[in-house]
XYZ file of C-alpha atoms in Angstrom:
351
model
C -0.047 -0.198 -0.050
C 2.931 2.408 0.913
C 4.424 1.738 -2.592
C 0.696 2.515 -4.244
C 0.829 5.670 -2.085
C 4.276 6.847 -3.370
C 3.358 6.566 -7.173
C -0.170 7.605 -6.983
C -0.684 10.342 -4.045
C 2.800 11.370 -2.653
C 3.666 14.002 -5.814
C 0.469 15.588 -5.554
C 0.719 15.684 -1.738
C 4.468 16.833 -1.758
C 3.086 19.874 -4.251
C 0.211 20.858 -2.031
C 2.691 20.687 1.124
C 5.038 22.886 -0.432
C 2.072 25.536 -1.212
C 0.925 24.833 2.333
C 4.153 26.062 3.841
C 4.244 29.062 1.494
C 1.129 30.174 2.488
C 1.593 29.370 6.328
C -0.757 26.571 6.660
C -0.176 22.759 8.086
C 2.423 24.143 10.566
C 2.928 20.673 12.422
C 3.811 19.038 9.057
C 5.792 21.910 8.318
C 7.577 21.314 11.498
C 8.157 17.427 11.136
C 9.644 18.303 7.514
C 12.010 20.799 9.096
C 12.977 18.524 11.987
C 13.399 15.526 9.608
C 15.720 17.908 7.215
C 17.804 19.149 10.286
C 18.347 15.392 11.567
C 19.435 14.077 8.015
C 21.958 16.936 7.730
C 23.472 15.966 11.174
C 23.816 12.665 10.416
C 25.454 13.365 7.290
C 27.943 15.995 9.008
C 28.580 12.984 11.646
C 29.412 10.469 8.825
C 31.928 12.521 6.478
C 35.777 11.926 6.827
C 37.361 14.494 4.481
C 37.130 18.315 4.501
C 35.546 18.901 1.456
C 32.658 16.762 2.271
C 32.722 18.454 5.831
C 32.314 22.160 3.938
C 29.295 20.791 1.986
C 27.861 19.127 4.825
C 28.148 22.396 7.175
C 26.393 24.204 4.209
C 23.631 21.484 4.120
C 23.094 22.034 7.836
C 23.022 25.706 7.406
C 20.316 25.367 4.695
C 18.312 22.966 6.895
C 18.373 25.602 9.769
C 17.132 28.302 7.099
C 14.295 26.038 6.330
C 12.437 26.691 9.650
C 12.177 30.297 8.749
C 8.206 30.731 8.298
C 6.845 31.492 4.846
C 10.091 31.651 2.332
C 12.466 29.426 4.359
C 11.534 26.301 2.948
C 11.482 27.944 -0.938
C 14.987 29.591 -0.499
C 16.439 26.075 1.148
C 15.452 24.271 -1.889
C 16.529 26.657 -4.350
C 20.105 27.015 -2.824
C 20.285 23.289 -2.698
C 19.429 23.074 -6.154
C 21.677 25.616 -7.671
C 24.698 24.397 -5.462
C 24.229 21.030 -7.562
C 25.028 22.566 -10.551
C 26.116 26.481 -10.479
C 27.635 26.795 -13.620
C 24.214 26.086 -15.257
C 21.890 27.797 -12.553
C 23.698 30.273 -10.477
C 22.735 33.304 -12.841
C 18.928 32.240 -11.927
C 19.597 32.908 -8.432
C 17.456 36.066 -7.951
C 14.848 35.048 -10.559
C 14.234 31.866 -8.242
C 14.084 33.831 -5.189
C 11.597 36.401 -6.766
C 9.313 33.315 -7.777
C 9.785 32.061 -4.137
C 8.632 35.796 -2.817
C 5.785 35.767 -5.021
C 4.381 32.305 -3.858
C 4.546 33.514 -0.189
C 2.996 36.899 -1.155
C 5.854 38.971 -0.064
C 6.626 42.160 -1.448
C 10.445 42.818 -0.842
C 13.700 42.458 -2.853
C 15.784 39.112 -3.373
C 18.764 41.221 -1.402
C 16.570 41.764 1.551
C 15.454 38.246 1.829
C 18.813 36.830 1.683
C 20.067 39.634 4.332
C 17.390 38.840 6.769
C 17.595 34.811 6.103
C 21.424 34.775 6.766
C 21.169 36.847 10.108
C 23.422 34.597 12.562
C 22.095 36.772 15.515
C 18.485 36.054 14.722
C 19.480 32.265 13.918
C 21.106 32.115 17.572
C 18.073 33.545 19.109
C 15.831 31.022 17.436
C 17.622 28.048 17.503
C 16.149 27.076 20.916
C 12.687 26.951 19.550
C 14.203 24.811 16.645
C 15.663 22.293 19.262
C 12.114 22.397 20.880
C 10.538 21.701 17.468
C 13.006 18.847 16.414
C 12.700 17.021 19.797
C 8.949 17.352 19.592
C 9.100 15.344 15.936
C 7.970 12.155 15.306
C 11.483 11.389 13.319
C 13.362 12.296 16.541
C 11.141 10.219 18.718
C 12.012 7.162 16.521
C 15.648 7.430 16.957
C 17.798 5.523 19.599
C 18.953 7.395 22.659
C 22.297 7.402 20.977
C 21.223 9.040 17.835
C 19.159 11.732 19.778
C 22.123 12.792 21.865
C 23.975 13.080 18.768
C 21.325 15.227 16.971
C 20.877 17.618 20.498
C 24.534 17.730 20.867
C 25.079 19.242 17.348
C 21.978 21.553 17.297
C 23.681 23.046 20.676
C 26.792 23.383 18.879
C 24.887 25.099 16.130
C 23.751 27.557 18.653
C 27.485 28.619 19.581
C 28.596 28.616 15.937
C 25.902 30.630 13.968
C 28.271 32.965 12.450
C 30.168 30.248 10.977
C 27.153 28.653 9.525
C 25.709 31.751 8.092
C 29.195 32.685 6.786
C 29.298 29.062 4.934
C 26.399 29.944 3.373
C 27.383 33.645 2.193
C 30.679 32.679 0.835
C 29.096 29.716 -1.035
C 26.532 31.874 -2.887
C 28.671 35.093 -3.266
C 29.834 34.058 -6.782
C 26.137 33.266 -7.527
C 25.000 36.691 -6.358
C 28.071 38.556 -8.382
C 26.621 36.713 -11.314
C 23.285 38.485 -11.229
C 24.954 41.984 -11.950
C 28.049 40.884 -13.922
C 25.873 39.129 -16.448
C 22.752 41.472 -16.329
C 23.854 43.347 -19.416
C 23.601 40.677 -21.638
C 20.657 38.646 -19.915
C 18.268 39.945 -22.378
C 19.680 37.584 -25.054
C 18.994 34.554 -22.973
C 15.375 35.304 -22.614
C 12.947 36.689 -19.863
C 13.117 35.601 -16.013
C 11.527 32.486 -14.982
C 9.006 34.522 -12.969
C 7.875 37.841 -14.471
C 8.344 40.981 -12.532
C 5.555 43.285 -11.292
C 3.417 44.600 -14.269
C 4.116 47.897 -15.578
C 2.005 50.627 -17.759
C 3.299 53.544 -19.583
C 0.794 56.196 -20.054
C 0.886 57.966 -23.482
C -1.832 60.405 -24.234
C -5.100 58.976 -22.865
C -5.025 55.402 -23.144
C -3.169 53.533 -20.598
C -1.498 50.349 -22.171
C -0.555 47.526 -19.388
C 1.582 44.475 -20.165
C 3.917 42.184 -18.144
C 7.313 43.492 -17.983
C 9.766 41.481 -19.675
C 13.219 42.132 -18.143
C 16.159 42.889 -20.160
C 18.414 42.421 -17.189
C 18.008 40.266 -14.328
C 17.591 43.023 -11.910
C 15.348 45.431 -13.891
C 12.214 45.559 -15.706
C 12.124 46.643 -19.478
C 9.364 48.332 -21.655
C 9.806 50.397 -24.646
C 6.811 52.738 -25.678
C 6.572 56.020 -27.679
C 6.738 58.990 -25.239
C 3.340 61.178 -25.322
C 4.078 64.407 -27.423
C 1.578 66.341 -25.063
C 0.394 69.638 -26.956
C 0.743 70.020 -30.558
C 4.476 71.791 -29.793
C 7.457 69.782 -30.749
C 9.230 71.514 -27.902
C 10.816 69.366 -25.203
C 8.841 71.336 -22.577
C 5.659 69.710 -23.498
C 6.545 66.197 -23.463
C 5.733 64.149 -20.555
C 5.706 60.461 -19.446
C 3.942 58.779 -16.672
C 5.237 55.610 -15.065
C 3.099 52.911 -13.144
C 4.433 49.755 -11.615
C 2.163 47.378 -10.078
C 1.896 43.877 -9.086
C -0.544 41.366 -11.013
C -3.068 42.236 -8.348
C -2.871 45.699 -9.487
C -1.371 46.521 -5.953
C 1.253 49.224 -6.553
C 4.991 48.814 -5.850
C 5.691 51.644 -3.608
C 8.818 53.517 -3.851
C 10.593 51.330 -6.511
C 13.340 52.840 -8.372
C 13.523 53.770 -12.134
C 15.538 54.754 -14.575
C 14.542 56.197 -18.037
C 16.862 56.328 -20.865
C 15.406 58.650 -23.657
C 15.949 58.393 -27.500
C 18.838 61.199 -27.303
C 20.786 59.433 -24.674
C 19.919 61.758 -21.680
C 18.469 59.804 -18.445
C 16.037 60.179 -15.745
C 16.163 58.635 -12.113
C 14.314 58.532 -9.306
C 11.613 56.554 -7.291
C 8.009 56.112 -7.466
C 5.563 57.472 -4.917
C 3.437 55.599 -2.496
C 1.133 54.632 -5.308
C 3.892 53.230 -7.699
C 3.597 56.357 -10.105
C 5.822 59.011 -11.270
C 5.551 61.724 -13.901
C 8.253 63.217 -15.862
C 7.798 66.561 -17.669
C 9.731 68.388 -20.336
C 11.619 65.312 -21.741
C 13.089 64.604 -25.056
C 10.292 63.401 -27.620
C 10.733 59.752 -29.202
C 10.860 56.351 -27.601
C 11.931 55.657 -24.018
C 13.481 52.612 -22.141
C 12.179 52.474 -18.758
C 14.180 50.146 -16.139
C 12.326 49.420 -12.662
C 14.432 48.227 -9.642
C 13.448 45.724 -7.103
C 10.769 46.298 -4.573
C 12.259 48.339 -1.738
C 10.028 47.328 1.219
C 11.928 45.752 3.816
C 11.393 41.853 4.590
C 9.888 41.432 7.945
C 11.127 37.940 8.938
C 8.455 36.243 10.963
C 9.658 34.424 14.315
C 10.245 30.643 14.456
C 7.665 29.228 17.191
C 7.984 25.263 18.093
C 4.633 23.170 18.519
C 3.959 20.365 21.007
C 3.715 16.986 19.501
C 0.143 16.010 18.773
C -0.500 13.051 17.003
C -4.396 13.940 16.199
C -3.199 17.604 14.636
C -0.761 15.580 12.329
C -3.133 13.300 11.348
C -5.818 15.923 10.305
C -2.983 17.772 8.494
C -2.104 14.597 6.440
C -5.849 14.272 5.659
C -5.863 17.830 4.230
C -3.115 16.511 1.863
C -5.857 13.716 0.841
C -3.529 11.060 2.612
C -4.712 8.520 4.642
C -2.938 8.660 8.063
C -2.599 4.784 8.616
C -1.083 4.326 5.429
C 1.190 7.376 5.028
C 4.819 6.661 5.203
C 5.890 9.866 6.633
C 9.653 9.571 5.946
C 9.189 9.151 2.207
C 6.693 12.240 2.023
C 9.304 14.282 4.065
C 12.231 12.992 1.892
C 10.331 13.649 -1.132
C 9.434 17.221 -0.039
C 12.806 18.198 1.309
C 14.249 17.316 -2.160
C 17.489 16.001 -0.578
C 19.611 13.802 -2.562
C 21.679 12.621 0.040
C 24.232 9.684 0.349
C 22.866 8.837 3.721
C 19.417 8.589 4.870
C 17.940 7.825 8.152
C 15.114 5.631 6.965
C 16.049 3.902 3.791
C 13.302 4.315 1.064
C 12.710 1.745 -1.435
């Protein structure tokens, strides 16, 4: 029956669980997943026997801890894990993937803001006691031998004392990926648009307003080219104007976003949109213009990590919300699939 569940139900359940994590639902299953991932990372760290593998194992443990951050933590962990497997192919997509995670979590901020707040060693040190409580309450932890439980708790307590080291491990690993977002931005348009469209933009020319999804020319900016309104009949620059509007697909304005406009004569205008995601430029040169929008400047307000006590009934109810029969679920398989681990060691073999 477990085998039938795996092939028929688990992929769909995994997708639904990921959506639930992004939206803050199914908190106990989310905690079970994070605890499972931490325990696996600790077992791998304990099993390594050479410096190169140790570096990778510390990186993996740091990602497992980042995964506890409510909302985008799981998505950030997964995308960093995936890029790390083939950085030469996927590093340039880092910010695009982060934007996709932000959109899925309905967060309005920038990739830089998310990375800064999620890689904060002080905040991690403050919240590790909650992570330890969450791990200790998990079914995976309670299925371990006493010796294994001591190993897990020892490593988590050690992590409390070395959060700076763990976060620096991640920062150093992804630093070349971040640099690639900027170094390759000028040529990014030749490789196609971002994986996830940036906020929609509308340029108002005359009376009609034309809205269309922004197609980024660079990885860090959206681009739209439209004819500039020629205002009155005069052809002098004083009567030419351009209105900028930037909004998300749900029409919510992107307040304070930076913009840069390059006019046909080579001159430029820079500034920030107002609270309504709007700016009006007057006295501009006639002809087409290119408009570049920056990231959403709003700060990322990281939610606190809070451990839940063990609750078998709640766990069953959350599994049922995934259309799984609790009595027939191989929880370790579901957690392994959702964590997207490709590790050489697993606590519970999956056949």
